[in-house]
XYZ file of C-alpha atoms in Angstrom:
653
model
C 24.682 12.997 -35.982
C 26.724 14.783 -38.735
C 25.906 12.561 -41.758
C 23.677 14.001 -44.334
C 20.120 12.785 -44.160
C 18.787 10.681 -46.870
C 15.545 11.863 -48.608
C 13.650 8.544 -48.252
C 11.754 6.873 -45.386
C 13.070 3.919 -43.425
C 12.817 0.410 -44.823
C 9.581 -1.566 -44.077
C 11.521 -3.651 -41.497
C 12.489 -0.610 -39.559
C 8.946 0.792 -39.804
C 7.663 -2.471 -38.257
C 10.169 -2.524 -35.411
C 8.467 0.215 -33.362
C 5.160 -1.472 -33.817
C 6.534 -4.798 -32.578
C 8.236 -3.130 -29.638
C 4.862 -1.287 -28.832
C 2.995 -4.661 -28.992
C 5.444 -6.274 -26.783
C 5.348 -3.353 -24.336
C 1.479 -3.439 -24.317
C 1.584 -7.159 -23.481
C 4.078 -6.566 -20.674
C 2.015 -3.791 -19.212
C -1.203 -5.951 -19.429
C 0.427 -8.804 -17.753
C 1.503 -6.830 -14.827
C -1.936 -5.150 -14.390
C -3.583 -8.494 -14.603
C -1.215 -9.717 -11.766
C -2.097 -6.619 -9.695
C -5.826 -7.059 -10.287
C -5.406 -10.814 -9.165
C -3.686 -9.893 -5.825
C -4.791 -6.473 -4.865
C -8.485 -6.357 -3.830
C -9.421 -3.766 -1.155
C -6.807 -1.936 0.710
C -5.139 -4.324 3.184
C -5.059 -3.248 6.768
C -1.781 -1.831 8.074
C -2.975 -1.911 11.744
C -3.955 -5.509 12.872
C -6.050 -6.621 15.738
C -3.636 -8.503 18.083
C -6.060 -9.288 20.844
C -9.405 -8.852 22.464
C -11.113 -9.483 25.790
C -13.205 -11.668 25.587
C -11.209 -13.544 22.996
C -12.629 -14.709 19.644
C -14.730 -17.805 20.262
C -14.431 -17.519 24.074
C -17.264 -18.677 26.351
C -17.606 -16.640 29.576
C -19.646 -17.633 32.548
C -21.022 -14.238 33.271
C -21.402 -11.098 31.047
C -18.402 -8.862 30.950
C -18.797 -5.082 31.723
C -16.819 -4.090 28.572
C -15.188 -5.436 25.456
C -11.680 -4.324 24.667
C -9.754 -4.622 21.468
C -5.945 -4.322 21.131
C -4.082 -3.283 17.937
C -0.592 -3.602 16.617
C -0.309 0.240 15.986
C -2.183 3.488 16.708
C -5.536 3.659 15.072
C -8.304 6.365 14.720
C -11.770 5.390 15.925
C -15.093 7.203 15.490
C -18.038 7.250 17.878
C -19.584 4.153 16.325
C -16.364 2.388 15.355
C -16.871 -0.695 17.814
C -20.312 -2.299 17.873
C -21.383 -5.261 19.902
C -24.611 -7.126 18.860
C -26.518 -9.549 20.898
C -27.824 -12.923 19.530
C -31.022 -11.196 18.089
C -28.881 -8.583 16.287
C -29.572 -5.636 18.632
C -26.967 -3.435 20.136
C -25.460 -4.752 23.397
C -23.076 -1.879 23.971
C -24.050 1.493 25.478
C -23.319 3.300 22.101
C -20.759 5.428 23.811
C -17.501 6.417 22.100
C -14.700 3.793 22.595
C -12.567 4.453 25.625
C -8.749 4.930 25.219
C -7.095 2.293 27.334
C -3.567 2.761 26.152
C -0.843 1.438 28.476
C 2.722 2.152 27.446
C 3.119 0.938 23.839
C -0.084 -1.154 24.033
C -2.800 0.392 21.780
C -6.171 -0.606 23.443
C -9.799 0.570 23.177
C -12.901 -0.636 24.919
C -16.643 -0.202 24.819
C -18.978 -0.604 27.840
C -21.837 -3.182 27.622
C -25.340 -2.929 28.879
C -26.373 -4.782 32.083
C -28.629 -7.804 32.103
C -27.404 -9.277 28.745
C -28.912 -12.739 28.180
C -26.818 -15.826 27.395
C -25.764 -16.592 23.861
C -23.354 -15.643 21.178
C -22.443 -11.982 20.639
C -20.855 -10.383 17.667
C -18.125 -7.624 17.944
C -17.879 -5.630 14.657
C -15.200 -2.861 14.407
C -13.788 -0.380 11.972
C -10.946 2.055 12.322
C -8.322 3.989 10.343
C -4.689 2.936 10.766
C -1.948 5.520 11.455
C -0.813 5.211 7.794
C -4.232 6.413 6.497
C -5.731 3.053 5.430
C -9.038 1.704 6.731
C -9.108 -1.531 8.608
C -12.176 -3.552 9.762
C -13.124 -6.989 11.122
C -15.434 -8.904 13.383
C -15.457 -11.794 15.817
C -17.804 -13.565 18.352
C -17.829 -14.605 22.020
C -20.520 -16.295 23.979
C -22.035 -15.696 27.441
C -22.939 -18.878 29.268
C -23.186 -21.082 26.244
C -23.135 -20.553 22.393
C -26.435 -19.877 20.753
C -27.908 -22.065 18.082
C -28.186 -19.073 15.981
C -25.778 -16.121 15.664
C -25.550 -12.805 13.992
C -23.938 -13.005 10.646
C -20.512 -11.327 10.575
C -20.297 -8.178 8.454
C -18.835 -9.239 4.998
C -18.111 -5.696 3.656
C -14.369 -4.889 3.979
C -13.385 -1.235 4.773
C -11.921 0.409 1.655
C -13.588 -1.945 -0.699
C -16.336 -1.572 -3.278
C -16.740 1.234 -5.858
C -15.515 3.981 -3.520
C -12.353 1.864 -2.854
C -11.815 1.398 -6.505
C -12.164 5.071 -7.267
C -9.948 6.050 -4.352
C -7.273 3.600 -5.650
C -7.515 5.081 -9.157
C -7.144 8.581 -7.789
C -4.072 7.422 -5.748
C -2.356 6.106 -8.907
C -3.319 9.352 -10.912
C -1.805 11.415 -8.036
C 1.474 9.588 -8.149
C 1.593 9.676 -12.028
C 0.759 13.254 -12.123
C 3.451 14.202 -9.623
C 5.924 12.175 -11.508
C 5.250 13.869 -14.846
C 5.065 17.288 -13.198
C 8.266 17.201 -11.282
C 10.228 14.958 -13.692
C 9.219 16.920 -16.722
C 10.080 20.276 -15.143
C 13.463 18.909 -14.036
C 14.162 17.603 -17.471
C 13.639 21.136 -18.914
C 15.689 22.956 -16.222
C 18.523 20.403 -15.931
C 18.750 18.794 -19.300
C 17.315 20.990 -22.198
C 16.475 24.570 -21.332
C 15.418 25.279 -24.825
C 12.588 22.841 -24.345
C 10.882 25.430 -22.253
C 9.564 26.895 -25.411
C 8.499 23.555 -26.855
C 4.737 23.223 -26.856
C 4.756 19.385 -26.515
C 6.787 19.605 -23.254
C 4.715 22.352 -22.018
C 1.501 20.446 -22.497
C 3.061 17.371 -20.820
C 4.031 19.249 -17.562
C 0.632 21.126 -17.428
C -1.221 17.949 -17.814
C 0.720 16.432 -15.047
C -0.143 19.365 -12.827
C -3.731 19.036 -13.739
C -3.757 15.298 -13.116
C -2.353 15.495 -9.615
C -4.595 18.408 -8.662
C -7.807 16.621 -9.834
C -6.731 13.354 -8.213
C -5.993 15.201 -4.940
C -9.436 16.803 -4.845
C -11.029 13.500 -5.654
C -9.160 11.850 -2.862
C -10.203 14.649 -0.372
C -13.884 14.170 -1.315
C -13.774 10.385 -1.348
C -11.888 10.142 2.030
C -15.020 10.162 4.212
C -16.879 7.320 2.419
C -13.523 5.400 1.805
C -12.905 5.192 5.536
C -16.481 5.084 6.591
C -19.764 4.062 5.066
C -18.435 3.040 1.660
C -21.313 4.870 -0.059
C -20.415 7.131 -3.023
C -23.209 9.622 -2.092
C -21.322 10.540 1.111
C -18.771 12.587 -0.954
C -21.349 15.398 -0.578
C -21.455 15.045 3.226
C -20.105 18.402 4.490
C -19.818 17.198 7.966
C -17.855 14.191 6.922
C -15.531 16.372 4.866
C -15.012 18.549 7.870
C -14.130 15.489 9.894
C -11.602 14.464 7.217
C -9.962 17.861 7.360
C -9.220 17.260 11.081
C -7.238 14.072 10.443
C -3.674 13.688 9.353
C -4.498 12.333 5.870
C -6.844 15.201 5.389
C -4.240 17.767 6.397
C -1.787 16.121 4.044
C -4.093 16.360 1.104
C -4.955 20.007 1.897
C -1.186 20.760 2.253
C -0.641 19.150 -1.221
C -3.303 21.458 -2.790
C -1.612 24.554 -1.343
C 1.745 23.387 -2.723
C 0.165 22.676 -6.078
C -0.992 26.211 -6.204
C 2.681 27.415 -5.675
C 3.676 24.802 -8.365
C 1.284 26.460 -10.764
C 3.151 29.821 -10.425
C 6.489 27.917 -10.977
C 5.074 26.341 -14.234
C 3.824 29.720 -15.374
C 7.253 31.302 -14.923
C 9.126 28.312 -16.444
C 7.012 28.259 -19.648
C 6.552 32.030 -19.777
C 9.267 34.442 -18.752
C 11.967 31.790 -18.586
C 11.196 30.421 -22.126
C 11.365 33.985 -23.569
C 14.456 35.042 -21.722
C 17.369 35.650 -24.127
C 20.143 37.150 -21.949
C 22.383 34.410 -20.950
C 23.366 35.948 -17.522
C 19.696 36.701 -16.620
C 18.636 33.181 -17.852
C 21.299 31.577 -15.626
C 20.027 33.574 -12.472
C 16.467 32.587 -13.270
C 17.526 28.963 -13.762
C 19.165 28.864 -10.294
C 16.048 30.474 -8.674
C 13.603 28.030 -10.459
C 15.751 25.113 -9.526
C 15.742 26.003 -5.813
C 12.076 26.850 -5.742
C 11.031 23.750 -7.762
C 13.106 21.550 -5.536
C 11.486 22.899 -2.452
C 8.019 22.603 -3.925
C 8.581 19.084 -5.138
C 9.999 17.934 -1.883
C 7.026 19.439 -0.091
C 4.559 17.676 -2.260
C 6.428 14.340 -1.843
C 6.361 15.024 1.772
C 2.520 14.882 1.906
C 2.782 11.188 1.012
C 5.488 10.552 3.670
C 3.406 12.478 6.335
C 0.372 10.281 6.060
C 1.492 6.807 4.827
C 3.979 3.950 5.583
C 6.858 6.157 6.418
C 5.010 7.914 9.173
C 4.540 4.713 11.199
C 6.310 1.765 12.416
C 10.075 1.833 13.501
C 12.388 4.821 12.760
C 9.885 7.216 11.375
C 12.313 10.164 11.815
C 14.724 8.433 9.277
C 11.949 6.835 7.166
C 10.099 10.096 6.179
C 13.080 11.850 4.628
C 14.188 8.686 2.956
C 10.763 8.236 1.516
C 10.744 11.819 0.191
C 14.106 11.169 -1.496
C 12.891 7.944 -2.909
C 9.817 9.536 -4.555
C 11.927 12.468 -5.861
C 14.315 9.969 -7.479
C 11.375 8.065 -9.123
C 10.050 11.535 -10.448
C 13.468 12.470 -11.810
C 13.870 9.204 -13.611
C 10.337 8.235 -14.838
C 9.114 11.798 -15.248
C 12.341 12.610 -17.151
C 11.773 9.539 -19.283
C 8.252 10.794 -20.212
C 9.703 14.241 -21.083
C 12.518 12.654 -23.228
C 10.022 10.344 -25.013
C 7.798 13.370 -25.841
C 10.843 15.406 -27.119
C 12.126 12.437 -29.222
C 8.705 12.010 -30.884
C 7.425 15.641 -31.079
C 10.442 18.031 -31.057
C 13.037 17.258 -33.701
C 15.645 19.665 -32.492
C 16.434 17.727 -29.164
C 20.150 17.895 -28.794
C 22.434 14.906 -28.105
C 23.876 16.892 -25.103
C 20.361 17.076 -23.564
C 19.959 13.334 -23.871
C 23.330 12.713 -22.356
C 22.670 14.977 -19.391
C 19.494 13.129 -18.649
C 21.318 9.860 -18.871
C 23.612 11.044 -16.113
C 20.654 12.221 -13.971
C 18.895 8.869 -14.516
C 21.939 7.009 -13.365
C 22.154 9.081 -10.176
C 18.423 8.528 -9.622
C 18.826 4.764 -9.985
C 21.539 4.698 -7.396
C 19.320 6.695 -4.960
C 16.365 4.324 -5.656
C 18.516 1.322 -4.833
C 19.833 2.823 -1.631
C 16.555 4.083 -0.421
C 14.723 1.060 -1.541
C 16.836 -1.267 0.420
C 16.334 0.725 3.578
C 12.463 0.770 2.919
C 12.468 -2.929 2.205
C 14.243 -3.810 5.519
C 11.915 -1.567 7.357
C 8.795 -2.860 5.952
C 9.580 -6.545 5.481
C 12.172 -7.252 8.238
C 12.773 -10.965 7.622
C 13.346 -13.391 4.767
C 10.296 -15.286 5.705
C 8.091 -12.168 5.376
C 9.747 -11.529 1.893
C 8.222 -14.737 0.623
C 5.427 -15.461 2.909
C 3.508 -12.168 2.898
C 1.543 -10.278 0.186
C 3.781 -7.218 0.650
C 6.961 -9.215 0.279
C 5.705 -10.956 -2.823
C 4.719 -7.722 -4.424
C 8.111 -6.276 -3.479
C 9.799 -9.168 -5.378
C 7.683 -8.332 -8.413
C 8.783 -4.653 -8.122
C 12.368 -5.706 -7.813
C 11.981 -7.868 -10.953
C 10.380 -4.887 -12.892
C 13.221 -2.546 -11.738
C 15.679 -5.011 -13.071
C 14.031 -5.072 -16.435
C 13.923 -1.290 -16.404
C 17.543 -1.050 -15.600
C 18.248 -3.415 -18.492
C 16.303 -1.400 -21.011
C 17.920 1.757 -19.691
C 21.308 0.344 -20.223
C 20.359 0.037 -23.982
C 19.290 3.632 -24.083
C 22.608 4.659 -22.448
C 24.437 2.865 -25.296
C 22.548 4.674 -27.899
C 22.953 8.000 -25.992
C 26.828 7.454 -26.052
C 26.686 6.837 -29.847
C 24.682 9.927 -30.283
C 27.052 12.079 -28.258
C 30.033 10.759 -30.403
C 28.350 11.195 -33.620
C 26.814 14.557 -33.175
C 27.913 17.873 -31.816
C 27.033 18.870 -28.263
C 24.404 21.467 -29.178
C 23.257 20.074 -32.453
C 19.854 18.444 -32.868
C 19.852 14.621 -32.831
C 18.132 14.574 -36.279
C 20.597 14.576 -39.115
C 21.790 17.837 -40.631
C 19.373 19.392 -43.065
C 16.354 19.224 -40.730
C 14.530 22.418 -40.191
C 15.284 24.052 -36.924
C 12.060 24.968 -35.024
C 10.852 25.406 -31.509
C 7.332 24.300 -32.481
C 6.060 20.672 -32.764
C 4.016 20.809 -35.916
C 2.651 23.110 -38.537
C 5.299 25.741 -38.303
C 8.715 26.446 -39.957
C 11.071 29.361 -40.283
C 12.138 28.636 -43.990
C 10.142 29.285 -47.146
C 11.195 29.038 -50.677
C 11.301 32.544 -52.585
C 8.999 31.423 -55.302
C 6.369 30.305 -52.647
C 6.567 33.716 -51.101
C 6.047 35.395 -54.446
C 3.054 33.169 -55.202
C 1.488 33.889 -51.797
C 2.041 37.668 -52.380
C 0.524 37.485 -55.851
C -2.524 35.635 -54.692
C -5.376 38.236 -54.695
C -7.559 36.111 -52.465
C -6.548 36.065 -48.788
C -8.150 32.663 -48.278
C -6.130 31.278 -51.068
C -2.983 32.832 -49.457
C -3.823 31.170 -46.158
C -4.468 27.898 -47.774
C -1.007 28.057 -49.602
C 0.644 28.965 -46.143
C -1.052 25.921 -44.511
C 0.138 23.690 -47.446
C 3.657 24.869 -47.184
C 3.650 24.335 -43.368
C 2.391 20.733 -43.817
C 4.924 20.075 -46.477
C 7.712 21.407 -44.164
C 6.428 19.307 -41.215
C 6.289 16.174 -43.290
C 9.749 16.793 -44.692
C 11.033 17.525 -41.140
C 9.523 14.247 -39.850
C 10.861 12.303 -42.746
C 14.302 13.516 -42.136
C 13.923 12.851 -38.440
C 12.655 9.275 -38.809
C 15.473 8.432 -41.186
C 18.090 8.967 -38.472
C 18.674 5.417 -37.226
C 20.243 6.672 -33.949
C 17.152 8.741 -33.006
C 14.726 5.844 -34.086
C 16.628 3.242 -31.897
C 16.723 5.775 -28.911
C 12.982 6.416 -29.227
C 12.208 2.693 -29.156
C 14.292 2.049 -26.086
C 12.880 5.067 -24.207
C 9.409 3.870 -25.237
C 10.062 0.537 -23.682
C 11.480 2.225 -20.489
C 8.322 4.371 -20.130
C 6.107 1.305 -20.575
C 7.863 -0.672 -17.996
C 7.863 2.482 -15.705
C 4.027 2.543 -15.967
C 4.001 -1.052 -14.645
C 6.470 -0.191 -12.015
C 4.221 2.733 -10.772
C 1.301 0.460 -10.653
C 3.025 -2.011 -8.464
C 4.319 0.846 -6.255
C 0.836 2.099 -5.770
C -0.542 -1.241 -4.703
C 2.443 -1.621 -2.304
C 1.487 1.621 -0.622
C -2.003 0.119 0.147
C -0.699 -3.360 1.286
C -0.015 -4.307 4.792
C 3.754 -4.320 5.262
C 5.324 -7.790 5.831
C 6.800 -6.891 9.158
C 3.339 -5.818 10.550
C 1.698 -8.823 9.122
C 4.100 -11.262 10.724
C 3.842 -9.504 14.086
C 0.117 -9.651 13.919
C 0.287 -13.333 12.981
C 2.583 -14.222 15.952
C 0.307 -12.135 18.305
C -2.801 -13.791 17.124
C -1.228 -17.305 17.189
C -0.299 -16.741 20.815
C -3.814 -15.677 21.752
C -5.686 -17.915 19.321
C -7.095 -21.390 20.412
C -4.686 -24.250 19.679
C -6.611 -26.986 17.824
C -4.697 -29.851 19.231
C -7.676 -32.045 19.951
C -8.633 -33.755 23.169
C -6.418 -33.294 26.136
C -5.035 -36.315 28.086
C -3.104 -36.087 31.337
C -2.081 -38.422 34.148
C -1.243 -37.517 37.781
C 0.066 -39.721 40.607
C -1.411 -39.168 44.107
C -0.694 -40.390 47.738
C -3.221 -39.563 50.432
C -0.977 -41.094 53.001
C -3.481 -43.648 54.320
C -3.854 -47.384 53.774
C -4.069 -48.049 49.944
C -3.769 -44.335 49.419
C -1.497 -44.452 46.435
C -2.802 -44.345 42.821
C -2.982 -42.626 39.469
C -5.611 -40.262 38.009
C -6.080 -40.423 34.195
C -8.099 -37.529 32.669
C -9.425 -36.905 29.134
C -10.970 -33.556 28.173
C -12.835 -33.577 24.937
C -12.737 -31.671 22.608
C -10.021 -29.726 24.558
C -10.878 -26.250 23.428
C -12.782 -23.225 24.540
C -16.518 -23.703 25.217
C -18.277 -26.772 26.448
C -16.223 -29.850 27.075
C -16.735 -33.393 28.310
C -14.448 -34.691 31.161
C -13.721 -38.401 31.812
C -11.586 -39.416 34.755
C -10.312 -42.814 35.792
C -8.707 -43.673 39.129
C -6.344 -46.613 39.366
C -4.502 -48.097 42.342
C -0.734 -48.757 42.294
C -1.341 -52.036 40.560
C -3.275 -50.445 37.713
C -6.723 -51.790 38.804
C -9.818 -49.572 39.079
C -9.852 -47.859 42.394
C -13.156 -46.823 44.015
C -12.865 -43.666 46.143
C -15.681 -41.730 47.888
C -15.010 -38.284 46.401
C -13.196 -36.524 43.545
C -13.133 -32.858 42.946
C -11.451 -30.681 40.187
C -10.609 -26.976 39.855
C -9.343 -25.074 36.765
C -7.185 -21.978 37.087
C -5.664 -19.653 34.369
C -3.156 -17.690 36.407
C -1.991 -15.423 33.634
C -5.479 -13.961 33.302
C -6.429 -14.240 36.997
C -9.277 -16.586 36.127
C -10.396 -19.289 38.590
C -10.286 -21.498 40.220
C -13.393 -22.756 38.244
C -14.809 -25.851 40.139
C -15.836 -28.979 38.434
C -17.637 -31.792 40.239
C -17.666 -35.067 38.358
C -20.164 -37.781 39.087
C -19.458 -41.486 39.414
C -20.379 -43.750 36.545
C -18.788 -47.057 37.653
C -15.970 -48.195 39.908
C -12.975 -45.906 39.303
C -14.754 -44.029 36.425
C -15.999 -40.395 36.896
C -17.395 -37.888 34.403
C -18.343 -34.293 34.074
C -20.369 -32.826 31.143
C -20.805 -29.154 30.228
C -17.272 -28.252 31.513
C -16.832 -24.613 30.199
C -13.314 -23.434 29.313
C -13.737 -19.639 28.740
C -10.357 -18.679 27.274
C -7.628 -20.696 25.602
C -4.301 -20.793 27.544
C -2.097 -22.756 29.974
C -4.521 -24.019 32.606
C -3.653 -25.415 35.911
C -5.883 -28.539 36.601
C -6.121 -29.523 40.322
C -7.544 -32.759 41.317
C -8.613 -33.521 44.838
C -8.910 -37.294 45.658
C -10.427 -38.461 49.070
C -9.717 -42.131 49.895
C -11.255 -42.109 53.492
C -13.031 -39.881 55.817
C -9.637 -38.237 56.871
C -7.249 -39.139 54.026
C -7.259 -36.881 50.942
C -4.769 -35.044 48.775
C -4.685 -32.519 45.950
C -2.335 -32.877 42.976
C -2.197 -30.461 40.077
C -0.600 -30.093 36.522
C -0.429 -27.376 33.924
C -1.846 -28.270 30.475
C -2.670 -26.224 27.294
C -6.325 -26.218 26.630
C -7.865 -24.396 23.590
């Protein structure tokens, strides 16, 4: 701005506008966090159980030698990750570590069972860590012989939940926020406003970002063992558990992040030390280039620690997804972290130039373009179908994120308009504040100009304490005058309000993004649903079928009608009616049945019905161990030498 600054504060309406904007912003952030608390809960599993043998709810005639579990993706299992409990609650497995039964792309593990197991209902409880670092757990039951009247209660604690899960989630959010402030704030100084390296507010902002991500990473490393295991907070002091964490991919990623943060501490020290004090333009240019290259490498390395251990490292196209994820996170840091630095400079450093704001506006535009491009790829990879976009928790959260991004882009467009006005109204290297504002590199309490009479008064003061008091008063007056002139500039005030709104919406966006990283991707959820649906019992009710037969003898033609109730796994009651070609009840000397599930090599399982009345036979306690497409074979004998077998496939369970 080039107009002369007025010497009075903004009108009351202008003073109220920032408060109204801040109130609206707080309401928006509160609403978004309320939504997240409503839908979040414990970390959702990213690996899903797609099958088991025996299946959930199955009734088997004899005890199996082992129980196997099949997962949708690679998981990590501990020595006690799969437990089988008998009807009394005692361990039915041999307590040996799960056996790896992988075959091609099928992820399968099994545990051996003890011999001599009694009949009844057994509970299988399991807990694992998916390939993207999130814990997953569950339980199901099966029965030997017949279901028990009483069964072991299924575990109700979910992996990754409770107090430990909440603390781990907070640490995850803090790590993201700290990285964004650290990387984005440093980039703002180097690329947009190099004089800001000497501004204390920006120095504190970036250093606090470094401290936040470092503390959060250490907390995640300590919480990792109880987060994926017992869920007990006291286990953060378990050194054996910590050692086990260090041997995992997430543990290695966290340790790598700490090492990179050590290198970033040196970068920050040079940026706000030697670089801020460098005066020679040529030397400063060379140092700028070196810091930019080194900072980019460190930032990409830190971003890579997320890509290495989370969504991008699993699923389809990980070789493409990981660098795209790094680029996405760097774009977020450049935009949101730069916004935090710009907001700090607008409020705490009056000598921010219009050229610096304009340069950041260009960087933010490029960041948004990268975010859209990388976000589209990530959305396709994690969601896959339109039905998953609206029918899964991940897809719904993604729609919320898209809406917030749209709001953020709208607010950013307003900031760009104010930036354009500032660039036209003020010189390239002139402060945004109106002419007459004191030029200083410090935020408060310092000034480089003093009136001659004040200097004479200070020198004449015999008491050093009095001289110091006068100096403090002069500094306070100068700071007040500086802020009054700054706040009287309508262009700067409008830009501050719009950037404040951007930062607030960005906080909400970061919250949604953090929850997304701990939510099962829509593509995985739909695949797990389809696999489970294929293996799960079909609750279609009683099974009815009719078969025609011809034994070849006299009066050997007829029809067999059969009802199987309730038509699912477990015990069933079978009713069978035999009618002659005229539809009348037909009395035959013998009827036999056999059930075969060819897809599982089960059977034939015999069933011998008993005669109730003429043409009516029944069998109780018919056991269907597994749901599937069963072949039902009926053998009808009409005389001593005339008999035939007819069969039909029918879905049971």
